[in-house]
């Protein structure tokens, strides 16, 4: 319970800091918020180190994160068309919120060894990790599980991913902040996020049912708990 409270608190701290930076007109919003994102990842990394690191518990994280990395590289020529979010969501729904978080975290970290590292990597780790964490939490509450509900989440989660990344850019690097500049920045961000959402729904439509059936058998066979 205490671990969950720390995790949720660290995840919520990021948007709260962004809002405070906006209200207080902090000059170095990009640096401050990125530091908070880095600190938000700490409870998860520490929790992973202290957990039972048996191979069978690490297997879903390693396999799905690797598939997400390969998928992102293969589909690199097609902007926004990536299977990463679909795999992160599947990881969260089937193996639990923490596995979903780590698949998103490692998918961003490792794939950016090919695409380039920078402060944005921490934000992508946070955004994809949050996507998997929320998917797992909703599945634990019985909200996600069926194909339709998962696809609906797959349509919305990439828009949230885009909102996080757009907020990092807008609050950190746009000097003249106003309603007009915000509408332009977030409007362009929404347009670029739509292919991400459509692709995620498409990948989930194709792979969710067959993959979940196979992964569920593996989960039960080896006693992997969410």
mmCIF file of N, CA and C in Angstrom, residues 13 53 57 106 111 119:
data_model
loop_
_atom_site.group_PDB
_atom_site.id
_atom_site.type_symbol
_atom_site.label_atom_id
_atom_site.label_comp_id
_atom_site.label_asym_id
_atom_site.label_seq_id
_atom_site.Cartn_x
_atom_site.Cartn_y
_atom_site.Cartn_z
ATOM 1 N N UNK A 13 2.855 14.301 -9.175
ATOM 2 C CA UNK A 13 3.712 15.468 -8.926
ATOM 3 C C UNK A 13 4.120 16.168 -10.208
ATOM 4 N N UNK A 53 13.290 -10.350 -8.026
ATOM 5 C CA UNK A 53 13.755 -10.278 -9.401
ATOM 6 C C UNK A 53 13.977 -11.669 -10.003
ATOM 7 N N UNK A 57 9.463 -13.228 -13.441
ATOM 8 C CA UNK A 57 8.792 -11.950 -13.220
ATOM 9 C C UNK A 57 9.349 -10.851 -14.123
ATOM 10 N N UNK A 106 11.347 1.392 -20.290
ATOM 11 C CA UNK A 106 12.499 0.821 -20.984
ATOM 12 C C UNK A 106 12.368 0.942 -22.497
ATOM 13 N N UNK A 111 15.087 2.530 -26.964
ATOM 14 C CA UNK A 111 14.904 2.928 -28.364
ATOM 15 C C UNK A 111 15.569 4.267 -28.661
ATOM 16 N N UNK A 119 16.807 15.438 -22.889
ATOM 17 C CA UNK A 119 15.815 15.603 -21.818
ATOM 18 C C UNK A 119 14.456 15.003 -22.179
#
